[in-house]
Coordinates of C-alpha atoms in Angstrom, one line a residue:
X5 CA 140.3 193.2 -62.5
X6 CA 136.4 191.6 -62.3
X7 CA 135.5 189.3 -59.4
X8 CA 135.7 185.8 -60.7
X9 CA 132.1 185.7 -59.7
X10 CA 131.1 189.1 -61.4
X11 CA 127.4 188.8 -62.6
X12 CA 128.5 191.6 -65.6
X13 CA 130.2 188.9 -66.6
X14 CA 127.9 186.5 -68.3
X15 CA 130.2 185.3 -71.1
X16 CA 132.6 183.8 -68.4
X17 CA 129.8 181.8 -66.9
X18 CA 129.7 178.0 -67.5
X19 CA 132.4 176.3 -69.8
X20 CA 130.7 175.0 -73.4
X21 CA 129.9 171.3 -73.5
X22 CA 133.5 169.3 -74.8
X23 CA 133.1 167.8 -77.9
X24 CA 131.5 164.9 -77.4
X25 CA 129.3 162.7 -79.8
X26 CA 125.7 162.9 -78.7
X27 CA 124.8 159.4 -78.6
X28 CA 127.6 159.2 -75.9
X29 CA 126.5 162.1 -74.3
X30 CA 122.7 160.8 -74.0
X31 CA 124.4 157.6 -72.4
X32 CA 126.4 159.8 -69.8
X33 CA 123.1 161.1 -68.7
X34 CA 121.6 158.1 -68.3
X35 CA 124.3 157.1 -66.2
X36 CA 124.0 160.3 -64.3
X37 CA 120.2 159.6 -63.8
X38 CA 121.3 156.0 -62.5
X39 CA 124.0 157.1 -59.8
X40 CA 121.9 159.9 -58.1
X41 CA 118.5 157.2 -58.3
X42 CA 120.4 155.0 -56.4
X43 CA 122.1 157.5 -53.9
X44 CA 118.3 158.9 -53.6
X45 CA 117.1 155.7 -53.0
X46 CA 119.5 154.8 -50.1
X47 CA 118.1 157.9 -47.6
X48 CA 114.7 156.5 -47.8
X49 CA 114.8 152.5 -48.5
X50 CA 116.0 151.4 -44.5
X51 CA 113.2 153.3 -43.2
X52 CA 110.5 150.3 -44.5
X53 CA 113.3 147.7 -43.4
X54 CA 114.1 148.8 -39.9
X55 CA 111.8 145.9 -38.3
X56 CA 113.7 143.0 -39.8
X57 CA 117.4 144.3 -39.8
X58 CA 116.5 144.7 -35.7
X59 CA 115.2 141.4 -35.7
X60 CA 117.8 140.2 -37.3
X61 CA 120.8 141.7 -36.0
X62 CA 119.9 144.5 -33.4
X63 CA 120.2 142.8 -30.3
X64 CA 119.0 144.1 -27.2
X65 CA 119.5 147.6 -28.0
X66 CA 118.5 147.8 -31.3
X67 CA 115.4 149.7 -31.1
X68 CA 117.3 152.6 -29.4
X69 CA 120.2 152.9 -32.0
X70 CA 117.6 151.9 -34.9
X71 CA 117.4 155.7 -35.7
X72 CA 121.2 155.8 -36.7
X73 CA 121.1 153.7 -39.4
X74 CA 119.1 156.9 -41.2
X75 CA 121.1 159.4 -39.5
X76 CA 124.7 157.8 -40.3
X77 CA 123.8 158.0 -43.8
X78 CA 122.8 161.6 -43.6
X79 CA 125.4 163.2 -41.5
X80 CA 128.5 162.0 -43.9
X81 CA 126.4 162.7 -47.5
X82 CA 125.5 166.1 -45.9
X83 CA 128.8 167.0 -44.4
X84 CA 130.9 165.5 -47.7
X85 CA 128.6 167.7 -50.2
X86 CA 130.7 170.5 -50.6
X87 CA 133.9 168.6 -50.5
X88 CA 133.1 166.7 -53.6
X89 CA 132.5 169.8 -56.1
X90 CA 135.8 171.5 -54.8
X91 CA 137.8 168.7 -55.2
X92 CA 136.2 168.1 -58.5
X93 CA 137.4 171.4 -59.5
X94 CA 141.2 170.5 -58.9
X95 CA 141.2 166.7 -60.2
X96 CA 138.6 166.5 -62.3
X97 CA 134.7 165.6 -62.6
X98 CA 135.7 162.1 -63.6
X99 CA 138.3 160.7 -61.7
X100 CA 136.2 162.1 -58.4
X101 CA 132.7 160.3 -59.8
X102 CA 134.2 157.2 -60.5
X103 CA 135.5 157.5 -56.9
X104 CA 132.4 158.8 -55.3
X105 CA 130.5 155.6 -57.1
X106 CA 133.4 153.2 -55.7
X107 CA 132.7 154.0 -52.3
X108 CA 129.1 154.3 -52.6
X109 CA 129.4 150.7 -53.5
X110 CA 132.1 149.6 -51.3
X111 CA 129.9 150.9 -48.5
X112 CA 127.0 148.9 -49.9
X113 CA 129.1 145.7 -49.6
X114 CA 129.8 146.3 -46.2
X115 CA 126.1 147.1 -44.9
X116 CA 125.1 143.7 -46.6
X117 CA 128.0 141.8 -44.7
X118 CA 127.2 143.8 -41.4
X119 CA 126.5 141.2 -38.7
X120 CA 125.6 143.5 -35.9
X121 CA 124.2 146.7 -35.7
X122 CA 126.8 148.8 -34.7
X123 CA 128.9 147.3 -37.7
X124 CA 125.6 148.5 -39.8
X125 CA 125.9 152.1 -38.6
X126 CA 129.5 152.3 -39.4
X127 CA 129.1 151.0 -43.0
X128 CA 126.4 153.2 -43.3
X129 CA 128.4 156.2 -43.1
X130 CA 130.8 155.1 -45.6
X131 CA 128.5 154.5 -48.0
X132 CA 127.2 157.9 -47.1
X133 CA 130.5 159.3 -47.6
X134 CA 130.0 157.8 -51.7
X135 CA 126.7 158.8 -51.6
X136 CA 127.3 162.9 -51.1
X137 CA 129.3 162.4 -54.4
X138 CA 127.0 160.5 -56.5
X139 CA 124.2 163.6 -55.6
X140 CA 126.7 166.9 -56.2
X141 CA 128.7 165.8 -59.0
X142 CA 125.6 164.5 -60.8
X143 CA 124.6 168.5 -61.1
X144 CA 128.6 169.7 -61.9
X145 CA 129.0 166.4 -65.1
X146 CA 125.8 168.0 -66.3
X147 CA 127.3 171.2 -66.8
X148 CA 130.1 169.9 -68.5
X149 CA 127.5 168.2 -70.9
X150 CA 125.3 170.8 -71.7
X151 CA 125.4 174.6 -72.3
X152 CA 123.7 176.5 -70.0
X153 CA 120.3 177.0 -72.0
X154 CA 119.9 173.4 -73.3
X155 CA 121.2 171.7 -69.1
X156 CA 117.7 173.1 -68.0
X157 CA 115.6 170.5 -70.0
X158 CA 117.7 168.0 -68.6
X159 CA 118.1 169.4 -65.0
X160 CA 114.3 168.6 -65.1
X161 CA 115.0 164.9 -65.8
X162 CA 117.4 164.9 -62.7
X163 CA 115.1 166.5 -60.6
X164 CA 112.7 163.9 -61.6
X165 CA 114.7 161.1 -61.1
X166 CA 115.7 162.3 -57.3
X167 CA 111.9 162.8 -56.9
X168 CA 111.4 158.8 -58.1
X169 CA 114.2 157.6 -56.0
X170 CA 112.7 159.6 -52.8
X171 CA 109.1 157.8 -53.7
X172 CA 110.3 154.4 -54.5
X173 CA 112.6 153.8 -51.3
X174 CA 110.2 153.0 -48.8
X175 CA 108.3 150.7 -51.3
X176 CA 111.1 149.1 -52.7
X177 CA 112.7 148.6 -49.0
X178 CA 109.9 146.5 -48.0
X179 CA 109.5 144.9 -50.7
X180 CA 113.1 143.4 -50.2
X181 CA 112.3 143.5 -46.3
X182 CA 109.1 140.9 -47.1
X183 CA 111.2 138.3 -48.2
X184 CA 112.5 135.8 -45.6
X185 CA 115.7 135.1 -48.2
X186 CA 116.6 136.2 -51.4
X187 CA 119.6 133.8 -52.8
X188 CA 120.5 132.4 -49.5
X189 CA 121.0 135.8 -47.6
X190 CA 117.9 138.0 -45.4
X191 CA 115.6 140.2 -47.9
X192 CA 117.1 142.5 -45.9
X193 CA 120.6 142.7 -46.9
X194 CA 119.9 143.0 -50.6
X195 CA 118.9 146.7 -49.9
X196 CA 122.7 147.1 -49.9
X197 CA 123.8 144.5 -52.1
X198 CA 121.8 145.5 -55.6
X199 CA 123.3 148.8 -55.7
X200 CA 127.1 146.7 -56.7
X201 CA 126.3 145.4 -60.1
X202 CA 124.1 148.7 -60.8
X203 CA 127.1 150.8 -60.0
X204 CA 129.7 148.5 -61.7
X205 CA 127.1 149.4 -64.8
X206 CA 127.8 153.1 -63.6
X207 CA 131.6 152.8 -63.8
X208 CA 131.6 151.3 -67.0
X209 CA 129.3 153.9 -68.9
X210 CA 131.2 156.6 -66.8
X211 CA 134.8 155.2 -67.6
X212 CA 134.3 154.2 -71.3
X213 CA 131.7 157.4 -72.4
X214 CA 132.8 160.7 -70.3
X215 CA 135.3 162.5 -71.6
X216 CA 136.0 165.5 -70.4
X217 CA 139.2 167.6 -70.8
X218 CA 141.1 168.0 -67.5
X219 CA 142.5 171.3 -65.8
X220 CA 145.6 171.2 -64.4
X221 CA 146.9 174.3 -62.4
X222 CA 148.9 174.5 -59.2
X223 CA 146.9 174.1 -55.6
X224 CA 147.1 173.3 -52.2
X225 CA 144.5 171.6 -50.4
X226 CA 142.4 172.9 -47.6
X227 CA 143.0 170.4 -45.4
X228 CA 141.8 172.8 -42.1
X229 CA 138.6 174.2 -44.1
X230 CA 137.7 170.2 -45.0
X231 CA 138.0 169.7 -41.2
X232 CA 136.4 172.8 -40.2
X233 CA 133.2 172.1 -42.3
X234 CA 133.1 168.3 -42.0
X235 CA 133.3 169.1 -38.3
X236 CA 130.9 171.4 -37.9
X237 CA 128.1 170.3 -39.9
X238 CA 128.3 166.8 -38.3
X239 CA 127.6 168.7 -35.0
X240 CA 125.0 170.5 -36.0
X241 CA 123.2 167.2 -37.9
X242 CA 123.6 165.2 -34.6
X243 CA 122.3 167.9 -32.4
X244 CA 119.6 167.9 -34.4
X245 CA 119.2 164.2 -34.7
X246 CA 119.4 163.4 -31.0
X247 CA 117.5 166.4 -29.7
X248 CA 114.3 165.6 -28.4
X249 CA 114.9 161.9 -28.9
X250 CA 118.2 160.5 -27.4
X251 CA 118.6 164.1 -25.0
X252 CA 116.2 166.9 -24.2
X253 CA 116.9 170.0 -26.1
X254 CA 118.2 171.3 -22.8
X255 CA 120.7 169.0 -21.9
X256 CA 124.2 169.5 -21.8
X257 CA 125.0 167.1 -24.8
X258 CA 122.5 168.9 -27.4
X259 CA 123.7 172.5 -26.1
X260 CA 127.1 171.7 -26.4
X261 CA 126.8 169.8 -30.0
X262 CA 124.9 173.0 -31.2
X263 CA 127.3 175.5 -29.9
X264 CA 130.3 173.7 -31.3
X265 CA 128.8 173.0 -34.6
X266 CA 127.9 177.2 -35.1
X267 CA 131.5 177.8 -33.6
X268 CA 132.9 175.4 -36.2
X269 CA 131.2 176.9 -39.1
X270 CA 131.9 180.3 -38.5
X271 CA 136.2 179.5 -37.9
X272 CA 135.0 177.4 -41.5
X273 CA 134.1 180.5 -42.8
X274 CA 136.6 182.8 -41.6
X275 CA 139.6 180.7 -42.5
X276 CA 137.9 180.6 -46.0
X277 CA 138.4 184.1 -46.5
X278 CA 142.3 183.5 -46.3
X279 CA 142.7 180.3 -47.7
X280 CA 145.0 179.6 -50.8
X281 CA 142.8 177.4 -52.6
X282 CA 139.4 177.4 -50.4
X283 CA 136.9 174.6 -50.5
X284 CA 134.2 177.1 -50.5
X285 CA 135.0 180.5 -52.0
X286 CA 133.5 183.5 -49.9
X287 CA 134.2 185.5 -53.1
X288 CA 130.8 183.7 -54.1
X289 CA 128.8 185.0 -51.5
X290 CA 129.6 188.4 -53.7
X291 CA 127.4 187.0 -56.3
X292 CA 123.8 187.5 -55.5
X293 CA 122.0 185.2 -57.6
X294 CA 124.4 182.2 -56.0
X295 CA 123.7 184.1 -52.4
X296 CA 119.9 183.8 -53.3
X297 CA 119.2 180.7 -55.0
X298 CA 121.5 179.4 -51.9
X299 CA 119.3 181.3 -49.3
X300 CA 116.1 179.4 -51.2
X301 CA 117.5 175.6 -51.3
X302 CA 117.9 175.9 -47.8
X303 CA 114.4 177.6 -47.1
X304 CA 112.7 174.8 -49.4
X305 CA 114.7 172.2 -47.4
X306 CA 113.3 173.3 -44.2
X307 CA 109.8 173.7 -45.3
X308 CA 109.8 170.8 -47.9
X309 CA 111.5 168.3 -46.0
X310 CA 110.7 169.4 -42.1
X311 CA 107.1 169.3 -42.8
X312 CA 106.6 166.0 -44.7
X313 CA 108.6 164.5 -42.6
X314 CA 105.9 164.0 -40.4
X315 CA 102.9 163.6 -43.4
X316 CA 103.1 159.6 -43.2
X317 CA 102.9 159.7 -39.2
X318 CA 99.6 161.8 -39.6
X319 CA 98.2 159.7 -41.8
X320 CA 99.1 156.6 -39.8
X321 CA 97.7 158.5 -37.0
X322 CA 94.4 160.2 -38.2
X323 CA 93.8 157.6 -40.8
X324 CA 95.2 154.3 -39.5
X325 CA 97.1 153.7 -42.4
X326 CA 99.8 151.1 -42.7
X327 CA 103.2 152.5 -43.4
X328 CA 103.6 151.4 -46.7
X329 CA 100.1 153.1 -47.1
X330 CA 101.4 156.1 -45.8
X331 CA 104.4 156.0 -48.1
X332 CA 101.9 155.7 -51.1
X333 CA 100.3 158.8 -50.2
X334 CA 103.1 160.5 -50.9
X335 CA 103.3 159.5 -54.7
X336 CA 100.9 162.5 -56.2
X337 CA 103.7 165.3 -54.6
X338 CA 106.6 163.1 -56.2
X339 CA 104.1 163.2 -59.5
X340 CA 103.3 166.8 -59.8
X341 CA 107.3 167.4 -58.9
X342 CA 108.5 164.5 -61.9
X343 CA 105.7 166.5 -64.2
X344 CA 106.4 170.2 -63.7
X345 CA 110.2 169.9 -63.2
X346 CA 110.5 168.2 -67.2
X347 CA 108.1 171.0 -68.2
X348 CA 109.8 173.7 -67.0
X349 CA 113.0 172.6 -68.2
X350 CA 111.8 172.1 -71.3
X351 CA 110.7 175.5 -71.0
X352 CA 113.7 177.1 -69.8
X353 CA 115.6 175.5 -73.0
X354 CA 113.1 176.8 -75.3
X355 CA 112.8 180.1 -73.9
X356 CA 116.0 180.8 -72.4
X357 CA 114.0 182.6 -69.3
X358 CA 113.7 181.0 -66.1
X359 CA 113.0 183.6 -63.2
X360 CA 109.1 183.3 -63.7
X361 CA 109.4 180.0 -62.9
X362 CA 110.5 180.0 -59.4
X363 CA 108.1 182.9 -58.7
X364 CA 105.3 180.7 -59.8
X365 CA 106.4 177.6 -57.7
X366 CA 106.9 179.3 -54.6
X367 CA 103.8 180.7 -54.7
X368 CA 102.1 177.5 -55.7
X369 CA 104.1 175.5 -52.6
X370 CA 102.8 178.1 -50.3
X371 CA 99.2 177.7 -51.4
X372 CA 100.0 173.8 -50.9
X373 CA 101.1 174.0 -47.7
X374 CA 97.8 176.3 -46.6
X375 CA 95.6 173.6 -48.2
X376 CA 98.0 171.2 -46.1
X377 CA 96.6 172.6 -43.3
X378 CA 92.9 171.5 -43.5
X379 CA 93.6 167.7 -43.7
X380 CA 92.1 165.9 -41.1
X381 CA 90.8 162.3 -40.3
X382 CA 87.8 162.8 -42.7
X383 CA 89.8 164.1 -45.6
X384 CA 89.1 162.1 -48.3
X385 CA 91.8 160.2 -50.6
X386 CA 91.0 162.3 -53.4
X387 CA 91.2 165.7 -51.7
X388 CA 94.1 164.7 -50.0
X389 CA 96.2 163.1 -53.0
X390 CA 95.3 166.5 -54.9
X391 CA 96.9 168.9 -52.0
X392 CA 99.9 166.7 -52.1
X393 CA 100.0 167.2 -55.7
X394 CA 99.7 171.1 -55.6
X395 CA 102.8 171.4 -53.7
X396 CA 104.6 168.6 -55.5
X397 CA 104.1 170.8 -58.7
X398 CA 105.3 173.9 -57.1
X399 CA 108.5 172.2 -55.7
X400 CA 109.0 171.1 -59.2
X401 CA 108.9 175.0 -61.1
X402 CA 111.3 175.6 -57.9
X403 CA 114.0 173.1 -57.2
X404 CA 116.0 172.6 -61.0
X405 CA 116.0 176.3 -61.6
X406 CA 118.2 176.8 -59.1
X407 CA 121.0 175.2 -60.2
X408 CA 120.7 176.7 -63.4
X409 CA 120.5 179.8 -62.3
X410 CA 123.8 179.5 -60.1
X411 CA 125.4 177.5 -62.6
X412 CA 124.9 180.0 -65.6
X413 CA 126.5 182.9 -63.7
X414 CA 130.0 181.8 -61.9
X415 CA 132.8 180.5 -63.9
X416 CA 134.2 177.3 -65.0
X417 CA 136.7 177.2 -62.3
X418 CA 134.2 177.5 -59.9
X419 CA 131.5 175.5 -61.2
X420 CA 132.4 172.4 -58.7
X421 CA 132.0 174.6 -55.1
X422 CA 129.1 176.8 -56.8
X423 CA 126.8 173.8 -57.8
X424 CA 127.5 171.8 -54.6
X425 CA 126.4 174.5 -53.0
X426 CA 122.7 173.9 -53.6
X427 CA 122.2 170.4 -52.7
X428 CA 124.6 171.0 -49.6
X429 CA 122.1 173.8 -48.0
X430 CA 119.0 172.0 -48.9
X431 CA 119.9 169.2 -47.0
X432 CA 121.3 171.1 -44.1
X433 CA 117.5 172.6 -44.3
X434 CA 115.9 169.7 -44.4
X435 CA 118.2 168.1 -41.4
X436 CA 117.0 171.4 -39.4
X437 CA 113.6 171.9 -40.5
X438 CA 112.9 168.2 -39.8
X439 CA 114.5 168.3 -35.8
X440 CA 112.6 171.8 -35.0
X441 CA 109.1 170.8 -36.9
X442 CA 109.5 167.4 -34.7
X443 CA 110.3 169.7 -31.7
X444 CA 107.3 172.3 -32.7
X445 CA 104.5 169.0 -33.5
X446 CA 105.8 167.6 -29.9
X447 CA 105.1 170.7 -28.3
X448 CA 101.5 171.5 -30.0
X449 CA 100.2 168.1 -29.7
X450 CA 100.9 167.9 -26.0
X451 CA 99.4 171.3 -25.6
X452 CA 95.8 170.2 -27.2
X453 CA 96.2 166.6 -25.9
X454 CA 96.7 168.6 -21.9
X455 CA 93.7 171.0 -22.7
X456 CA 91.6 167.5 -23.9
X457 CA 92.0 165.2 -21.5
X458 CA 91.2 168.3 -18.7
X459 CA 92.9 166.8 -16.0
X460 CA 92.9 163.4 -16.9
X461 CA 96.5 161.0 -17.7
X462 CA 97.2 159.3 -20.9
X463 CA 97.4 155.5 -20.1
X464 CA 100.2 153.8 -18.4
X465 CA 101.6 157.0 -17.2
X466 CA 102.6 157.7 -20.8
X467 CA 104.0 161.4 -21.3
X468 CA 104.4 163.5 -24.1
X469 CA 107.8 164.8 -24.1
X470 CA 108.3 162.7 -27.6
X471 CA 105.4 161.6 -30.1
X472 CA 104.4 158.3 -29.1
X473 CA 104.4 155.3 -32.4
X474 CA 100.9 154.8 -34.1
X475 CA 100.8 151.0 -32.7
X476 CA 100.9 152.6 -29.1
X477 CA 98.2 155.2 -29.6
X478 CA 96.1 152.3 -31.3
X479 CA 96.3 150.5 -27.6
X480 CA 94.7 153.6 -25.8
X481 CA 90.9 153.4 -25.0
X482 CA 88.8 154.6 -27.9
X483 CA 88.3 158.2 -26.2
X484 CA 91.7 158.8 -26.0
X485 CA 92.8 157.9 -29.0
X486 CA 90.0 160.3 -30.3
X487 CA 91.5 163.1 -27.9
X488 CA 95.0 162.6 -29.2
X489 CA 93.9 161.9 -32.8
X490 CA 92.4 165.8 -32.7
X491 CA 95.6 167.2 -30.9
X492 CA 97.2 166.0 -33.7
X493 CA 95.0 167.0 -36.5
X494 CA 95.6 170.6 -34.9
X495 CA 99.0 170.3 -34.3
X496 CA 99.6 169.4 -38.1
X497 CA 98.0 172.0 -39.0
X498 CA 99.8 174.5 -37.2
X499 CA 103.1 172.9 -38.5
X500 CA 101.9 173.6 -42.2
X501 CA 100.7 176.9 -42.0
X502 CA 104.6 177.5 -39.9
X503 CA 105.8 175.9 -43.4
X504 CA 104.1 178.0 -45.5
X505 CA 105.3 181.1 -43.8
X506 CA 108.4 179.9 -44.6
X507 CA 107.8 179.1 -48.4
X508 CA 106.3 182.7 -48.5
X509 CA 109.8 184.3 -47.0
X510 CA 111.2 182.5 -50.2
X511 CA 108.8 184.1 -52.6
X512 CA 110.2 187.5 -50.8
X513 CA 113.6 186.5 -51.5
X514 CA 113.2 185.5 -55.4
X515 CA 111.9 188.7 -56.4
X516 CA 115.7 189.6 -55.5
X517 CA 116.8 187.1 -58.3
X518 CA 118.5 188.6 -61.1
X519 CA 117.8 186.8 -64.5
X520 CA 121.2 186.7 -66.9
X521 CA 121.0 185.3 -70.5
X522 CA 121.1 181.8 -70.9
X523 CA 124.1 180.8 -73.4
X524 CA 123.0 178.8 -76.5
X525 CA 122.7 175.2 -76.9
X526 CA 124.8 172.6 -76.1
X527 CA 127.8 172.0 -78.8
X528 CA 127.7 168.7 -77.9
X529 CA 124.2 168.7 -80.3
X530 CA 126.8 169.7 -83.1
X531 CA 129.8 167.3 -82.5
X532 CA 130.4 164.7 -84.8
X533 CA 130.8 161.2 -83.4
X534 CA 134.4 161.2 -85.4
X535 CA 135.5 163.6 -83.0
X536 CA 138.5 163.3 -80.2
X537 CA 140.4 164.9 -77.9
X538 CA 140.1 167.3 -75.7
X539 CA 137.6 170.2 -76.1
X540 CA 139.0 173.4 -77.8
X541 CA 138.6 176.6 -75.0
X542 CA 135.7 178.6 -76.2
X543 CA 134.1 182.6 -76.4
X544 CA 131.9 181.5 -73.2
X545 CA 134.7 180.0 -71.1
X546 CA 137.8 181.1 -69.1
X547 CA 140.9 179.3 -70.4
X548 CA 142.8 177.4 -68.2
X549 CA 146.1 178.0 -67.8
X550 CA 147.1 174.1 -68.7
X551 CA 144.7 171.7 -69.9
X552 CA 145.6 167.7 -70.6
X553 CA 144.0 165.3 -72.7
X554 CA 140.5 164.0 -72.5
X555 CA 140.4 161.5 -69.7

C-alpha cells in the first residue's frame, strides 16, 4: 500500500470543492479575507499604541514589560498553529473557525477591559490563542473551496490581504492611539474592541454560508504531542524574545529556555512517529515537495521578517523619521507583495504551472536584499521606496505558491496538518530570524561605533550591549550621533547582505521542488445555487470512511 503522502499519487491530493453555489462561495472568501485581516492586523497595531496604553495603565514598570504585549500575542498564535489544522481535520473546518474567531474576539474584549498591564499581557495571549486559528484555517477553508488549480488565483488575494493587514497595523494603531476618547473609553482600547462587531460579521457569513461535509472516523487525541509542541515552541519564542533584552544570551535563563525548547521539540517529534492519531504526521516529512516548500517558509521567515524588523529603526535612525514615517516606508514592499501575489495566482490558475514562479521570486528577494544593502542616510525616497518594492514583488511570486504546492500533493485527510504547516514555520523563522538579526545588528554596530569613537565613551556612560531608541541617540552631541549614525548604516548593511545569503540558500532549495499537475477548476464554478447537502466523494479525493451532512 502507497504512503498517504505518496507524490505518485496526484489524483489523491486535495478533496474537490463541495457543492456549493458560487455566490456563497465568493461570500465565504470574503469572510476568509476579513478574519485573517484582522488576525494580521493584531501583530502589528500595539506597536504604534505602546506610549498611551503605558501611560495609561503601565505603572511603574511598564516600560520594562511593554515588549510583552507583542510577544504574548506571538508566542500563543505561533505555538497554536499546528494545533488548529489537526484538529480541523478530526471536527471539521467549521466548527474549529467559528471557534478560533470566538476567542479571537473574546480575547479582544478582554484587552479592551484590561485595567493594568499585566491583565493586558494575559488577554493578549488569549486572543493570540484565536488568532493562530483565524491565520491556518483561512489557508485549509480555501482548499475546501476551490480545486487545486483555480485556489491559486485566490491564494493571491489572501496573501494580499495578510500583506494589507501587516501595512495598515501601525497606521491604524495610532490612529486609534491619537484620540484622547473614542465613545467614552481611551483611543487606545478600541484597538481591541473593533475587532467584536467585525468578527460577529465573521460568524455570521461563516455560520449561515460554509457548508462543508464533515468526516467522521474514530481518533484519539494527542494530548502529549499538543503539550510537547505547545511546550517547546513557547520556549524557544521566549528565549528568543528575552535574549539580548530582558537576559544576555549567556545567562542561565536564555540557555536554559533554548535547551528545553530543542529538547521539547525533538521528544515532540519522536512521540509523533508513534502516535495513534498525531498532530503532526512525520509520514509528511516523506513527501518532498511538503519537506521543501516547509524548509523555504521558514527560510523566507527568517530573512523576510528578521531583516525588516529592523528597516523602520534605520530609518528613524539614519533619516530621523517619525515612526509613523517609518511605517509608511514600508508600504511599496507590501505594494509589490499585494501586486505580484494576485498576478501569479492568476497565473497559476490559468496555466496550471507554478514552480517558475518561486524560482523567479527568490531570486528577485535576493537581488532586493543586495540593493537593501546600499541605503544609507542620503538615500533618497525614491531610490529607497523602489528597493523596498523589488523585494516586496519577489516575496509575492514566493509566499502563495507554497501553499499550493503543499496543498496539491497530500491528501484530504491530511490537508489540516499539511497546510498549517507553512504559516507555522514561517513564523517560527521570523520569531528566530528577528532575535539573531537583533543579536548580529547589536554586535556590528557596537563594533564600528568602538573603532569610531577611537577611544572615546558614548555619553552618560551609555553602552552598547542593546541598541539604544532613536530619541536617545538624538540627545548625543552632533559628532556622535554622526559616528553612531555610520556604525549603523554599516551594520545594516551587513544584516542585508546576511539576509540575502539566506534568500539565495532558498533559491538552492527550490530547484529541488517537484512540480505535480494542478487538478482542474473548482466544481464549485459549476454548482447550481439549488443545490444541498453534502458533497458527493469525487475521482480526485479519498473517501472517507463515514461522512455526515453538510454542517
Amino acid at each position: 500500500m502507497s504512503s498517504p503522502t505518496s507524490e505518485a499519487r496526484p489524483a489523491a491530493a486535495a478533496a474537490e470543492a463541495p457543492a456549493i453555489p458560487r455566490r456563497h462561495v465568493m461570500i465565504v472568501l470574503g469572510g476568509l479575507m476579513f478574519c485573517l485581516f484582522l488576525s494580521t492586523l493584531d501583530q502589528t497595531i500595539v506597536a504604534t499604541a505602546l506610549y498611551q496604553i503605558l501611560t495609561d495603565i503601565g505603572g511603574d514598570q511598564g516600560l520594562s514589560q511593554a515588549s510583552w504585549l507583542i510577544t504574548a500575542y506571538l508566542i500563543t498564535s505561533t505555538a497554536t498553529t499546528p494545533l488548529y489544522g489537526k484538529i480541523s481535520d478530526l471536527y471539521g473546518r467549521k466548527a474549529v473557525y467559528l471557534a478560533a474567531i470566538a476567542i479571537f474576539m473574546i480575547g479582544s474584549a478582554l484587552c479592551g477591559i484590561a485595567t493594568s498591564l499585566p491583565m493586558l499581557i494575559a488577554f493578549r495571549a488569549v486572543q493570540g490563542i484565536g488568532g493562530g486559528g483565524l491565520v491556518s484555517l483561512a489557508f485549509v477553508v480555501l482548499a475546501e473551496l476551490f480545486s487545486p488549480r483555480e485556489r491559486g488565483k485566490f491564494m493571491g488575494y489572501i496573501y494580499g490581504v495578510f500583506a494589507a493587514g501587516t501595512a495598515a497595523g501601525p497606521l491604524i494603531g495610532g490612529l486609534f492611539a491619537d484620540q484622547d476618547t473614542i465613545l467614552g473609553a481611551p483611543g487606545w482600547r478600541w484597538i481591541f474592541y473593533a475587532n467584536i462587531p467585525f468578527g460577529l460579521i465573521a460568524i455570521a457569513i461563516i455560520t449561515i454560508f460554509l457548508k462543508l461535509p464533515v468526516v467522521r472516523r474514530p481518533h484519539k487525541i494527542d494530548f502529549l504531542g499538543a503539550f510537547l509542541v505547545v511546550a517547546g515552541v513557547t520556549a524557544i519564542i521566549m528565549a528568543t524574545a528575552l535574549g539580548g533584552n530582558e537576559f544576555a544570551w549567556s545567562s542561565p535563563t536564555i540557555i536554559g529556555l533554548g535547551a528545553a525548547g530543542v529538547v521539547l521539540v525533538v521528544l515532540f517529534a519522536v512521540w509523533e512517529r508513534k502516535a495513534s492519531e498525531p498532530i503532526q504526521s512525520m509520514a509528511l516529512w516523506r513527501n518532498s515537495i511538503f519537506t521543501v516548500t516547509t524548509l523555504i517558509a521558514f527560510i523566507m521567515g527568517v530573512a523576510s521578517t528578521g531583516i525588516l524588523s529592523f528597516v523602520a529603526l534605520f530609518l528613524q535612525i539614519a533619516n530621523g523619521d517619525s515612526p509613523t514615517e517609518a511605517g509608511i516606508s514600508l508600504l511599496p514592499l507590501m505594494l509589490g507583495l499585494l501586486f505580484t501575489s494576485i498576478i501569479t495566482g492568476n497565473l497559476i490558475t490559468k496555466t496550471g504551472r507554478y514552480k517558475i514562479f518561486p524560482v523567479i521570486g527568490m531570486l528577485i528577494s535576493c537581488g532586493g536584499l543586495v540593493l537593501l544593502s546600499r541605503l544609507d542616510e542620503h538615500t533618497s525616497v525614491v531610490v529607497r521606496d523602489l528597493y523596498m518594492a523589488v523585494i516586496g514583488i519577489g516575496m509575492g511570486l514566493v509566499m502563495q505558491v507554497l501553499t499550493v504546492a503543499v496543498q496539491n500533493s497530500v491528501e484530504r485527510k491530511d490537508m489540516g496538518a499539511a497546510s498549517a504547516a507553512n504559516p507555522f514555520f514561517r513564523a517560527m523563522g521570523g520569531a528566530l530570524g528577528t532575535a539573531a538579526f537583533g543579536s548580529i545588528l547589536a554586535a556590528r554596530v557596537t563594533h564600528h561605533v568602538t573603532d569610531g569613537l577611537n577611544g572615546r565613551q558614548l555619553p552618560g556612560g551609555v553602552s552598547l550591549t542593546s541598541l539604544p531608541s532613536p530619541t536617545e541617540v538624538r540627545a548625543w552631541p552632533a559628532d556622535i550621533q554622526t559616528i553612531f549614525t555610520d556604525a549603523f548604516v554599516k551594520a545594516m548593511s551587513e544584516l542585508s547582505l546576511i539576509a540575502a545569503g539566506f534568500v539565495a540558500a532558498g533559491f538552492v532549495l527550490v530547484l529541488f521542488l517537484k512540480e505535480l499537475p494542478l487538478k482542474g477548476a473548482a466544481p464549485a464554478k459549476a454548482a447550481a445555487p439549488a443545490q444541498a447537502g453534502p458533497a458527493s466523494p469525487t475521482a480526485n479525493s479519498t473517501a472517507p470512511a463515514a461522512q455526515a451532512p453538510a454542517k
